[in-house]
Coordinates of C-alpha atoms and ligand atoms in Angstrom, one line a residue:
X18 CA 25.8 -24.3 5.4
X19 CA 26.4 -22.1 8.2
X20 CA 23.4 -21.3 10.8
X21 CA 22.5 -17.5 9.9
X22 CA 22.2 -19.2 6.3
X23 CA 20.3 -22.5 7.3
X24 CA 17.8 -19.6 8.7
X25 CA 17.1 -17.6 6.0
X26 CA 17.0 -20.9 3.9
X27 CA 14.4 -22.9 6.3
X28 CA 11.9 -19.7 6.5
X29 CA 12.4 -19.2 2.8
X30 CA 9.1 -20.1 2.3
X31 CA 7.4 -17.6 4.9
X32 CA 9.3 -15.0 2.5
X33 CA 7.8 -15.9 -1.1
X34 CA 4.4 -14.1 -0.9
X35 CA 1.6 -15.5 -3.3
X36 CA 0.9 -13.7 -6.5
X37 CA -1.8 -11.6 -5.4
X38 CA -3.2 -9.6 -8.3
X39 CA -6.7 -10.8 -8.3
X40 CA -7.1 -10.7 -4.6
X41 CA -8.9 -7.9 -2.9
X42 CA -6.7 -4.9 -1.6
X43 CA -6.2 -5.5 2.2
X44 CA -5.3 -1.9 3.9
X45 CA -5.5 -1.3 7.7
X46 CA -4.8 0.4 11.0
X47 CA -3.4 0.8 14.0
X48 CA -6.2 -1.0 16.6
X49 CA -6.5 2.1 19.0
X50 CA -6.6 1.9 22.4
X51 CA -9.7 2.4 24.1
X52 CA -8.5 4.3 27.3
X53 CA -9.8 7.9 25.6
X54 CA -11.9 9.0 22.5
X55 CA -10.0 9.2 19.3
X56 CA -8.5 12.3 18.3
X57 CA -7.6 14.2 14.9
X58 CA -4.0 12.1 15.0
X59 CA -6.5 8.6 14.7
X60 CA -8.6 9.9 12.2
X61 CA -5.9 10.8 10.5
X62 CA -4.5 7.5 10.0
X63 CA -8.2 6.1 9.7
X64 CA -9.2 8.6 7.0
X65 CA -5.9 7.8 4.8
X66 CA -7.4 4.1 4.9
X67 CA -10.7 5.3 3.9
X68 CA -8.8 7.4 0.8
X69 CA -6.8 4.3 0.0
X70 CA -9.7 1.9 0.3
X71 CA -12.1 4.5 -1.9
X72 CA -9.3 4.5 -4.4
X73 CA -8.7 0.9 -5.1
X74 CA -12.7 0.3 -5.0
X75 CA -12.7 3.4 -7.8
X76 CA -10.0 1.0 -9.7
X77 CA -13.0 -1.8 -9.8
X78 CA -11.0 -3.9 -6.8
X79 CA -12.7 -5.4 -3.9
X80 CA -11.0 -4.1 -0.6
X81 CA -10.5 -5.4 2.8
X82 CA -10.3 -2.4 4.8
X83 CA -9.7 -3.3 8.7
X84 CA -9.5 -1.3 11.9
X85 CA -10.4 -1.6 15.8
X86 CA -9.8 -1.5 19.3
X87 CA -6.9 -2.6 21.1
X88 CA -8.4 -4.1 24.6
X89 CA -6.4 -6.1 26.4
X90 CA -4.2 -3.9 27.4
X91 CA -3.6 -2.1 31.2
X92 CA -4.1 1.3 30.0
X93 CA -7.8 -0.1 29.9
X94 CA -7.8 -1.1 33.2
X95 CA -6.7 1.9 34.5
X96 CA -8.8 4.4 32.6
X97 CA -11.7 2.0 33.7
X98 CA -10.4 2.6 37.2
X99 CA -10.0 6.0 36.9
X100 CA -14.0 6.5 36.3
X101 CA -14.8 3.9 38.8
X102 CA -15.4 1.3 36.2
X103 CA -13.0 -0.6 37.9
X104 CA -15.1 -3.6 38.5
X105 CA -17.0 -3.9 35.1
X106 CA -13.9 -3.1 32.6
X107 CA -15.6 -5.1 29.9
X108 CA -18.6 -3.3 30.2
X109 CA -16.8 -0.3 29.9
X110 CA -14.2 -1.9 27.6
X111 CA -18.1 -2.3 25.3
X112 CA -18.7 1.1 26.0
X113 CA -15.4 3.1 24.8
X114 CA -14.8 0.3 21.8
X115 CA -18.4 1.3 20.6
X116 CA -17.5 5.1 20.7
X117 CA -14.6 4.7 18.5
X118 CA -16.5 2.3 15.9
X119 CA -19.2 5.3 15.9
X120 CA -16.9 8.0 15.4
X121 CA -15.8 6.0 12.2
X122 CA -19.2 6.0 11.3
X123 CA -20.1 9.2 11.6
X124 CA -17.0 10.4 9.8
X125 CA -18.3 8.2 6.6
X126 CA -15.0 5.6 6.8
X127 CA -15.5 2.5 4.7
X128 CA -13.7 0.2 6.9
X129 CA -15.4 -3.6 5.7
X130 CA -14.8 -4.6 9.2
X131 CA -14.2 -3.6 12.8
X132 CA -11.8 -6.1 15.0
X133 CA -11.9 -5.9 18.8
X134 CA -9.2 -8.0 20.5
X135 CA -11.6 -9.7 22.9
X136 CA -13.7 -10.9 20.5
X137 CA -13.3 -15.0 20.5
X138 CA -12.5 -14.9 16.6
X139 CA -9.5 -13.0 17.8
X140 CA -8.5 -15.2 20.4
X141 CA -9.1 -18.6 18.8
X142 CA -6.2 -16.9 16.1
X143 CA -4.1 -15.9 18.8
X144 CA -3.8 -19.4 20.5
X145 CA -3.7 -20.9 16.9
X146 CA -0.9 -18.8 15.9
X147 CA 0.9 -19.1 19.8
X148 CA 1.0 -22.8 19.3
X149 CA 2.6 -22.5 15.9
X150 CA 5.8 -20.1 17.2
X151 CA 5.5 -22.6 19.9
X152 CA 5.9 -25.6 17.6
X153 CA 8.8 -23.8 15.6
X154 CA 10.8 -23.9 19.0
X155 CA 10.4 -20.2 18.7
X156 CA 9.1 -19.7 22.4
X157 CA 11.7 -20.0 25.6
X158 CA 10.9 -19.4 29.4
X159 CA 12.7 -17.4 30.9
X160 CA 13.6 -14.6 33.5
X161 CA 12.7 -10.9 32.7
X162 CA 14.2 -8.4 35.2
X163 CA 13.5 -4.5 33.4
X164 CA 11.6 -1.8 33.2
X165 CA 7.6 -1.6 31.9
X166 CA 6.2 1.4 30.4
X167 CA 2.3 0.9 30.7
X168 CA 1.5 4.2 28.1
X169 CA 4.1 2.6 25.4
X170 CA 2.8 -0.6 27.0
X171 CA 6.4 -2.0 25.9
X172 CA 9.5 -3.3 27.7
X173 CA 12.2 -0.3 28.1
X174 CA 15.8 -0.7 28.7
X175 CA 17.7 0.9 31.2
X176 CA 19.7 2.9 28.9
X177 CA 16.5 4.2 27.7
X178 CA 14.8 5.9 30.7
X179 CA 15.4 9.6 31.3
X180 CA 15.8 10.4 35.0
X181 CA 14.7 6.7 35.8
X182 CA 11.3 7.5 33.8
X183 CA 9.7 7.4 30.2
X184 CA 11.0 9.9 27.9
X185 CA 8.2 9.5 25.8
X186 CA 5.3 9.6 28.7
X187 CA 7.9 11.0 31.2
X188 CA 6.1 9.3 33.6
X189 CA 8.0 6.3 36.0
X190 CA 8.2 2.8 34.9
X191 CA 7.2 -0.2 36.8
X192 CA 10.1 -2.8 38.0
X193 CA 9.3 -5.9 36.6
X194 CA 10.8 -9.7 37.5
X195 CA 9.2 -12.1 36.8
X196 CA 9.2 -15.5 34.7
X197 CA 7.9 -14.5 31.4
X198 CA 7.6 -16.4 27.7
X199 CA 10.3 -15.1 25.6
X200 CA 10.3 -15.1 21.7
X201 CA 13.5 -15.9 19.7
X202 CA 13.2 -12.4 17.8
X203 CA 16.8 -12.5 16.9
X204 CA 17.0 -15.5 15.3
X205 CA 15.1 -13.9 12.4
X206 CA 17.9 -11.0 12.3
X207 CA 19.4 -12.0 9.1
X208 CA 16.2 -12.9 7.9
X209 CA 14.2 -9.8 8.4
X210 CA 17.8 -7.6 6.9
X211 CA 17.4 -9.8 3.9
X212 CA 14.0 -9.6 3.1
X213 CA 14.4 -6.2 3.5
X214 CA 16.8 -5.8 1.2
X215 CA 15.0 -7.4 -1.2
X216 CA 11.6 -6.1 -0.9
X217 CA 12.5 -2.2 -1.3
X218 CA 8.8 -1.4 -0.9
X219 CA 8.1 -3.3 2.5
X220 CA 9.0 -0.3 4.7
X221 CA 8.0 3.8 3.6
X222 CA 9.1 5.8 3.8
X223 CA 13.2 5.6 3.4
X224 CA 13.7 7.4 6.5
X225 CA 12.0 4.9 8.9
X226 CA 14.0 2.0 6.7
X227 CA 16.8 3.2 7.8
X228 CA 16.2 3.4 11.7
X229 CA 14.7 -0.3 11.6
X230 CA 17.9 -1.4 9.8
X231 CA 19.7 0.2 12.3
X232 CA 17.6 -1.3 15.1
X233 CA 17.8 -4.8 13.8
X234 CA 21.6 -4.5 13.6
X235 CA 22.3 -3.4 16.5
X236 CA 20.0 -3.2 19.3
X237 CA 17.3 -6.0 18.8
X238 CA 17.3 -8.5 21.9
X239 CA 14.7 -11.7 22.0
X240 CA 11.3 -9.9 23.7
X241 CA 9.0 -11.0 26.4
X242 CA 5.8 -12.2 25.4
X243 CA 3.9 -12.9 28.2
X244 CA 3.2 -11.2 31.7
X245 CA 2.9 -12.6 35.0
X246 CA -0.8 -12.8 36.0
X247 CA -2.0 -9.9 34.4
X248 CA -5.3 -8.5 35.2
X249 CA -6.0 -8.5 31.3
X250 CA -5.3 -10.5 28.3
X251 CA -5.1 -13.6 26.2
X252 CA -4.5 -16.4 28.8
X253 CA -0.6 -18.1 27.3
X254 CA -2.0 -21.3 25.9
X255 CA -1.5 -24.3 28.3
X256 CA 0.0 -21.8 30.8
X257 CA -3.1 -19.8 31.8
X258 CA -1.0 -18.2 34.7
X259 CA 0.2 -15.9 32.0
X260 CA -1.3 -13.7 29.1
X261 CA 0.1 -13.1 26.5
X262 CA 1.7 -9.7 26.0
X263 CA -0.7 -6.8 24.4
X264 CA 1.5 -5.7 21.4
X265 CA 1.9 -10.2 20.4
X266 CA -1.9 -10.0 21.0
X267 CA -2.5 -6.8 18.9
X268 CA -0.4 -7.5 15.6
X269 CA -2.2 -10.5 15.2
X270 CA -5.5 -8.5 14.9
X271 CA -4.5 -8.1 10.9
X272 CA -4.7 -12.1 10.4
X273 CA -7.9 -12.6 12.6
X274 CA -9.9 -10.2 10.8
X275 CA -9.6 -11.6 7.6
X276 CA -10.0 -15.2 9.3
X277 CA -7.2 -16.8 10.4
X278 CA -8.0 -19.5 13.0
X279 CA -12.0 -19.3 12.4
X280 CA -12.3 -19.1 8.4
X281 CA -9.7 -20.3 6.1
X282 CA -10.8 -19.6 3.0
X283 CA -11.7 -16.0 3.8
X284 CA -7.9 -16.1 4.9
X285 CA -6.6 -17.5 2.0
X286 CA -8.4 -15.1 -0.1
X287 CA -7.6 -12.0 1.7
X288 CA -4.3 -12.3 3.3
X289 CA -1.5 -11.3 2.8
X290 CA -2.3 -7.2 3.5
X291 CA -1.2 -5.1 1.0
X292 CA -1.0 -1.9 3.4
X293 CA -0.4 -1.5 6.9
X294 CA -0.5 2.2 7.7
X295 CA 1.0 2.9 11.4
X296 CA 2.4 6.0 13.2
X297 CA 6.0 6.3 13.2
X298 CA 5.9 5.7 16.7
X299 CA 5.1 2.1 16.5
X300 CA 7.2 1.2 13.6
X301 CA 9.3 -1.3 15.2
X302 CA 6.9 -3.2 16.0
X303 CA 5.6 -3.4 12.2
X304 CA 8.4 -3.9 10.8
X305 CA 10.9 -6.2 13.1
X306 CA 8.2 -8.0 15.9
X307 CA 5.6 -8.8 13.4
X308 CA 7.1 -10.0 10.4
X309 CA 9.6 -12.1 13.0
X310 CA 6.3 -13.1 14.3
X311 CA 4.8 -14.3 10.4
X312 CA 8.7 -15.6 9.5
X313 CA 8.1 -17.9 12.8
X314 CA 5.0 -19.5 11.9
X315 CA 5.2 -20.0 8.7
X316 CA 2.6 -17.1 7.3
X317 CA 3.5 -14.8 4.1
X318 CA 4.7 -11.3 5.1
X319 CA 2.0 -8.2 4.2
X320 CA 3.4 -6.4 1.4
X321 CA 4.0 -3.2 2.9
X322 CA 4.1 -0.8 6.3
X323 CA 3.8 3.1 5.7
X324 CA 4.5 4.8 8.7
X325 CA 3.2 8.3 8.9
X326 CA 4.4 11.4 11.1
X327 CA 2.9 12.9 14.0
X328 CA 0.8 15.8 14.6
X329 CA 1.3 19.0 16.2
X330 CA -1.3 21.3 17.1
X331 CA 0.1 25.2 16.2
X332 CA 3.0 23.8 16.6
X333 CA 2.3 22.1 20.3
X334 CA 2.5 18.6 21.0
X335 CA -1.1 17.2 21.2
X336 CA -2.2 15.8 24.2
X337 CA -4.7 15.5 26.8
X338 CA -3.1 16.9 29.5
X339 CA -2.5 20.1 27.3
X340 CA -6.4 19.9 26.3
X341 CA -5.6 20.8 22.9
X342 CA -6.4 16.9 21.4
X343 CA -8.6 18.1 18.3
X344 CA -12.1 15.9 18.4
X345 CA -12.3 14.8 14.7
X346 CA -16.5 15.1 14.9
X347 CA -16.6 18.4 16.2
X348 CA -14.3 20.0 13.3
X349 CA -16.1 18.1 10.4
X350 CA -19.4 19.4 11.4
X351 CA -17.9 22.9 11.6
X352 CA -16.4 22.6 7.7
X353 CA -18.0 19.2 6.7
X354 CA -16.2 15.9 6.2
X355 CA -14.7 16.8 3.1
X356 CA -13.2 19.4 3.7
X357 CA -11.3 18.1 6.7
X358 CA -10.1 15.4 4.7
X359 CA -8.8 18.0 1.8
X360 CA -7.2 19.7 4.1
X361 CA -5.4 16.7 6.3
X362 CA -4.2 15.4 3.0
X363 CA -3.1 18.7 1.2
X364 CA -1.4 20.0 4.1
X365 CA 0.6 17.8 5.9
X366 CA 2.9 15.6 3.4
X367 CA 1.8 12.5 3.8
X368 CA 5.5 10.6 5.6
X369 CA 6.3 13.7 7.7
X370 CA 5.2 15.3 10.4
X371 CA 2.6 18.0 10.4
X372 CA 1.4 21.0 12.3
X373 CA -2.4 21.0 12.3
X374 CA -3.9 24.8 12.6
X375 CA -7.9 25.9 12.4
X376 CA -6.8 28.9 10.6
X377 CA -5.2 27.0 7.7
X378 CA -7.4 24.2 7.7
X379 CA -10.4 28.0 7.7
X380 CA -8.0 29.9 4.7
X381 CA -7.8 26.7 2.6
X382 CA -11.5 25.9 2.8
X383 CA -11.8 29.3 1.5
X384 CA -9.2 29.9 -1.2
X385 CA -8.8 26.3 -2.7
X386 CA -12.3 25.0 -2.0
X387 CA -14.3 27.9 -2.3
X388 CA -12.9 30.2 -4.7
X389 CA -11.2 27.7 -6.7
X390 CA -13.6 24.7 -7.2
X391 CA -16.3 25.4 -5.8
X392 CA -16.3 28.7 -7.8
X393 CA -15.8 26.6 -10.7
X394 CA -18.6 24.9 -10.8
X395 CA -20.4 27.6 -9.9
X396 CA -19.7 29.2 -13.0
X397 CA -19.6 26.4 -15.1
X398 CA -23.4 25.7 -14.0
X399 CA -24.5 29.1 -14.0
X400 CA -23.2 29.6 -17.7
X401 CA -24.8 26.3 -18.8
X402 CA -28.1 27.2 -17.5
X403 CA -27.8 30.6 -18.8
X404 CA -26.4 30.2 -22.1
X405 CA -26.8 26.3 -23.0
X406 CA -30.7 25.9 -21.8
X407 CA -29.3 24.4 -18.8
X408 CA -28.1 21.3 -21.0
X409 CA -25.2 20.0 -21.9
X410 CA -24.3 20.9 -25.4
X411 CA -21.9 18.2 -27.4
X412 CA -18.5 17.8 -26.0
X413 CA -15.8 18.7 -28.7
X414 CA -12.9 15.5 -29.1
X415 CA -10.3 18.3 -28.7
X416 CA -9.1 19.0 -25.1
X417 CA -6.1 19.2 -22.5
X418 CA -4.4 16.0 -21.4
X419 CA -6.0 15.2 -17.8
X420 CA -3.3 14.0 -16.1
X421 CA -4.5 10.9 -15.4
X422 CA -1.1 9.2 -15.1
X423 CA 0.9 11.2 -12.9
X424 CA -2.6 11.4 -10.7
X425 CA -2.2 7.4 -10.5
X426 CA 1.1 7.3 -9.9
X427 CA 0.9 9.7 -6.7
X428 CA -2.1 7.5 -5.7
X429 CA -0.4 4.4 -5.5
X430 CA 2.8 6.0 -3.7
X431 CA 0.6 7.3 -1.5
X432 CA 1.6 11.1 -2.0
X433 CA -1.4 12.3 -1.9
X434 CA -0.8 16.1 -1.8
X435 CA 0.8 15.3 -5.3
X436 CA -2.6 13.6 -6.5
X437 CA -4.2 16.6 -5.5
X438 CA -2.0 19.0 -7.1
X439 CA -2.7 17.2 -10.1
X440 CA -6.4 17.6 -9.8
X441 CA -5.9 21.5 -9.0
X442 CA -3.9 21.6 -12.1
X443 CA -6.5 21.0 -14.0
X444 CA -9.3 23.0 -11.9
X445 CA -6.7 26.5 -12.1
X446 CA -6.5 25.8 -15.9
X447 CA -10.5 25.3 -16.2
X448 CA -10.7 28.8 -14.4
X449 CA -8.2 30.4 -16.5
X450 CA -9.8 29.1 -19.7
X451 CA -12.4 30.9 -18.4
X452 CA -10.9 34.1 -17.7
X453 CA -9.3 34.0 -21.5
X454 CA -12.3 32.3 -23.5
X455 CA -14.9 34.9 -21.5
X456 CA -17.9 32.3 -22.8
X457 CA -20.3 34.9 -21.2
X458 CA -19.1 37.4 -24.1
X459 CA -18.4 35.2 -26.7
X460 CA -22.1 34.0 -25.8
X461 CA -23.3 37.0 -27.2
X462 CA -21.1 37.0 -30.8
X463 CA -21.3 33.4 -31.5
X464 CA -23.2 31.3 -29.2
X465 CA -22.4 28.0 -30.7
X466 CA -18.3 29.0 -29.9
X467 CA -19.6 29.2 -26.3
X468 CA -22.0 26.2 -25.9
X469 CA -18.9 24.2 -26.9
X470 CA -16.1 26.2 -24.1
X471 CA -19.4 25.2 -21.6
X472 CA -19.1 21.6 -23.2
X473 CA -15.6 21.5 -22.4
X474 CA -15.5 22.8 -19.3
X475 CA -18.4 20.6 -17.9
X476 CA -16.7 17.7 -19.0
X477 CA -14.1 19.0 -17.2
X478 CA -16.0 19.3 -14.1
X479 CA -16.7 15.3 -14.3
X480 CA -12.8 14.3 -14.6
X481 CA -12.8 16.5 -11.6
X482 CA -15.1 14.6 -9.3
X483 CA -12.9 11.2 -10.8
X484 CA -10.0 12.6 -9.9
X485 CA -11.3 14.0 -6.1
X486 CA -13.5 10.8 -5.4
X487 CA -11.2 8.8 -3.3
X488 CA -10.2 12.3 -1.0
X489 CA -13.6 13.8 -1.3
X490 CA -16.3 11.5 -2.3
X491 CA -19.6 13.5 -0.9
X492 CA -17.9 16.6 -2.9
X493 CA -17.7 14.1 -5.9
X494 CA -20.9 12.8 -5.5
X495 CA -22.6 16.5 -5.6
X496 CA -20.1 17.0 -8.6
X497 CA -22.0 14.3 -10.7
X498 CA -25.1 15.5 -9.2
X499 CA -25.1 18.8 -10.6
X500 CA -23.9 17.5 -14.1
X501 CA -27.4 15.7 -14.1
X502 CA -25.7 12.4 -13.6
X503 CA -27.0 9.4 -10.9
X504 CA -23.9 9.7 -8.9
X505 CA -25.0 5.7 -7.4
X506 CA -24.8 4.5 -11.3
X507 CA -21.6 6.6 -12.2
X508 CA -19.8 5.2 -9.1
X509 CA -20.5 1.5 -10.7
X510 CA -18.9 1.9 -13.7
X511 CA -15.3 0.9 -14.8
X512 CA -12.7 3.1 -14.0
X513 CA -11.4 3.5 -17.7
X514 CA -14.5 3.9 -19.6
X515 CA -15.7 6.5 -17.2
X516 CA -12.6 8.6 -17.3
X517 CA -12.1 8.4 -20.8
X518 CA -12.6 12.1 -22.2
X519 CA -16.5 12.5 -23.5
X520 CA -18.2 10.6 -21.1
X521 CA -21.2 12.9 -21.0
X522 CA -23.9 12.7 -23.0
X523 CA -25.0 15.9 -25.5
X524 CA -28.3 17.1 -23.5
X525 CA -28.1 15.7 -20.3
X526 CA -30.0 18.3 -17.7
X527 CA -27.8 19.8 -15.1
X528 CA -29.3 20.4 -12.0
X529 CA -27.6 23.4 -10.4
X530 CA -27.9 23.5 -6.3
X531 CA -26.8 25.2 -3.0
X532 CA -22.7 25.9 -3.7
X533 CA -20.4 23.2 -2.8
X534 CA -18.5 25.3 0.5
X535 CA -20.9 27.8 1.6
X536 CA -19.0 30.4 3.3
X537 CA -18.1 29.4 7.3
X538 CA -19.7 31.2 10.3
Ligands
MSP617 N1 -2.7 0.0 20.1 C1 -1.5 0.4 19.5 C2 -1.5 -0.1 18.1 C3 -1.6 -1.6 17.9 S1 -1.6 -2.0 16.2 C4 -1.4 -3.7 16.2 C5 -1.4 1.9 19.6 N2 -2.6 2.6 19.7 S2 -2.7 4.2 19.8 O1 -4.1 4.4 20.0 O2 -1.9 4.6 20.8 O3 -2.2 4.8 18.5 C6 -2.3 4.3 17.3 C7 -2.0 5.2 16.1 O4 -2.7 6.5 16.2 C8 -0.6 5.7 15.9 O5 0.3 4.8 15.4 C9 -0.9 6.7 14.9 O6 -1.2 6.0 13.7 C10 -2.1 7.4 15.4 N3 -1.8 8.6 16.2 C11 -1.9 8.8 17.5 N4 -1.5 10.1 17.8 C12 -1.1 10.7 16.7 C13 -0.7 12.1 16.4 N5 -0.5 13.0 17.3 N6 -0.5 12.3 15.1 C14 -0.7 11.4 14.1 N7 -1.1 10.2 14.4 C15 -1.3 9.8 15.6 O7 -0.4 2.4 19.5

């Protein structure tokens, strides 16, 4: 046996994941950085969790659904410094972690859980997980002379640098040469090609599979994992005149949050992930680094990294120096969470990048919210209480297919503009039946013809708030609401009894209120 296939034969068992129907659905997120407040770009990635967490709890699974700060990192110590919180960074550190888990709050996420990386659950993983590599012979001293980009916080190469600086920051690198822990990333070449290879679904989309194929190839080098008495960080264990370098630190955040080092059994239940949604930017390090990082000690590799494009804002780069960064709170309280989400979902193809405009996000809220559904419902309940006594009259058997599987399918591919189409489908056909039934009319000829297109249309109104539930749940919620239903006890029931067609019951009271999207100021 040669020695690329002794490799892939001794970390065969890191590769076999455990069948892992019955466990809970384990999505997360980037941790963010703490050196700013989040911006529309986070809460994009944040909210996607949220849609894919609500959708797998709507499925009747139990879900794991992790995100948090990323602390030990220099870009804290210098945005500390930079409002003279140089001397208390953990108080500030407290401070900026706590305005990020409240902006998740207020924006109605569902994460089960909110990891810092200077919490001691964390570190107790990390050193557990450093002395494994460590034991694997995975860990070498030696000499790191390069370049140190403190925004990407990553090691550049010379032959990346654009006029000696950062093309991504453009802003100059720091020398560094120092003595540094090194892990044996390319022993796991071969490894990481073949699984790969043979786990089609580990990296979306196609596009980024590519460029980390390439990478692995071709330009992956072993990687410094420590740095030279750092002001921050996870002391190197048994070698506490290094820590341990943030991005090592960070990756591990998706095992110490489900238990890893503290709480095995909450780890064995949990882990592996089944999702890691990431930017594009920090794809590498999801898909080469960290399952390297698993391969070498010995843990199953998650099931699958999405990588997502970046935002633009009209068609500018975001950022802070440009002052255009969007603040996620202030737009959902101009058009309401909901809508925010609709709109980040529906617009920007969910794999590519995305050009975020007011005025889109403004039009959409108006066409497709308001004069599509919301003027659905509208109608619908108007007409009931008009010409059914404001109850719903028996729901005939006959109806149009909800398209129940393709809206699955797009689900669980993630494409969730295509899940939504399929849900407007079915709202545009509910408004035309309107337009060609006329139920007002046909109210006056043969009422009993009408209370049954009102029957069929407010049963249409509940597959609806199904189908929008994951993207927009308050929107669902009011849905139910108005049909006269407890939304609380609807949201308990199994997924396939309550979508089955019929699932309202003849005289139920509606219970009309304010319209869903009241026109904007
Ligand atoms: N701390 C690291 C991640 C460690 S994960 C083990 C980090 N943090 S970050 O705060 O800089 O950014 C994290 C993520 O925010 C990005 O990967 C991406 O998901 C999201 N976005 C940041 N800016 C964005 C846009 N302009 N557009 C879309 N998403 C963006 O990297």
């Amino acid at each position: 046996m040669d020695d690329k296939q002794k490799i892939i034969e001794t970390i065969g068992g890191a590769l076999q994941r455990p069948d892992i129907s019955d466990k809970p659905y384990y999505v997360t997120t980037p941790i963010y950085y703490v050196n700013d407040k989040p911006h529309i770009g986070h809460a994009y990635t944040t909210i996607v969790g949220d849609v894919v967490s609500r959708y797998w709890r709507m499925r009747g699974k139990e879900v794991a659904y992790v995100t948090g700060t990323d602390e030990n990192s220099q870009k804290s110590v210098e945005a500390a410094q930079k409002v003279d919180r140089g001397d208390d960074v953990k108080g500030y550190l407290d401070e900026m972690s706590a305005v990020w888990a409240r902006t998740w709050d207020d924006l109605d996420i569902t994460n089960t859980d909110f990891i810092r990386t200077t919490e001691d659950r964390h570190l107790k993983g990390v050193e557990k997980f450093w002395k494994a590599v460590e034991a694997e012979g995975d860990i070498y001293k030696g000499s790191y002379v390069g370049w140190y980009c403190v925004g990407c916080e990553a090691f550049l190469k010379e032959s990346d640098l654009e006029d000696g600086k950062c093309p991504t920051h453009k802003k100059e690198v720091k020398k560094i040469e120092e003595e540094n822990y090194f892990f044996k990333l390319t022993k796991y070449r071969d490894a990481l090609l073949a699984y790969i290879t043979a786990h089609p679904e580990f990296i979306s989309p196609n596009s980024r599979k590519h460029e980390i194929i390439n990478y692995i190839r071709d330009h992956m080098e072993d990687i410094s994992i420590s740095r030279h008495k750092a002001e921050v960080g996870i002391p190197v264990p048994g070698d506490h005149e290094h820590k341990i370098y943030v991005w090592f630190d960070a990756l591990l955040n998706y095992l110490t949050a489900v238990g890893y080092g503290t709480d095995d059994e909450m780890f064995q239940k949990n882990w592996p992930a089944d999702l890691h949604l990431v930017g594009k930017d920090i794809i590498k390090f999801h898909c080469a680094l960290w399952p390297a990082m698993l391969m070498a000690a010995g843990v199953p590799l998650p099931r699958r990294v999405y990588a997502h494009g970046f935002f633009t804002i009209d068609g500018t780069k975001m950022s802070k120096s440009l002052g255009n960064a969007i603040d996620p709170i202030a737009l959902s309280s101009e058009v309401g969470i909901d809508a925010l989400r609709y709109f980040l979902l529906r617009e920007i193809s969910f794999g590519e990048d995305g050009d975020f405009s007011s005025q889109r996000l403004r039009d959409r809220y108006q066409t497709d919210l308001g004069n599509e559904l919301g003027n659905l419902c509208h109608r619908v309940l108007s007409m009931t209480e008009k010409n059914a006594d404001g109850k719903v009259p028996a729901i005939p058997a006959e109806h149009d297919e909800i398209p129940w599987e393709e809206y699955i399918s797009a689900m669980e591919d993630l494409k969730f503009g295509r899940a939504l189409d399929e849900a407007w489908k079915v709202i545009r056909a509910a408004n035309k039946f309107i337009e060609d039934e006329k139920p007002w009319a046909v109210a006056k000829e043969n009422p009993e013809k009408a209370q049954q297109i009102l029957a069929h249309l407010l049963e249409t109104l509940r597959q609806v708030a199904w189908m929008l539930l994951p993207i927009m749940p308050h929107v669902s919620e009011g849905i139910f609401t108005q049909l006269g239903l407890d939304a609380a006890v609807e949201l308990q029931k199994d997924f396939e009894d309550a979508t089955a067609w019929g699932g309202l019951v003849q005289g139920t009271k509606i219970a009309k209120s304010d319209p869903l999207f009241p026109r904007l100021s």
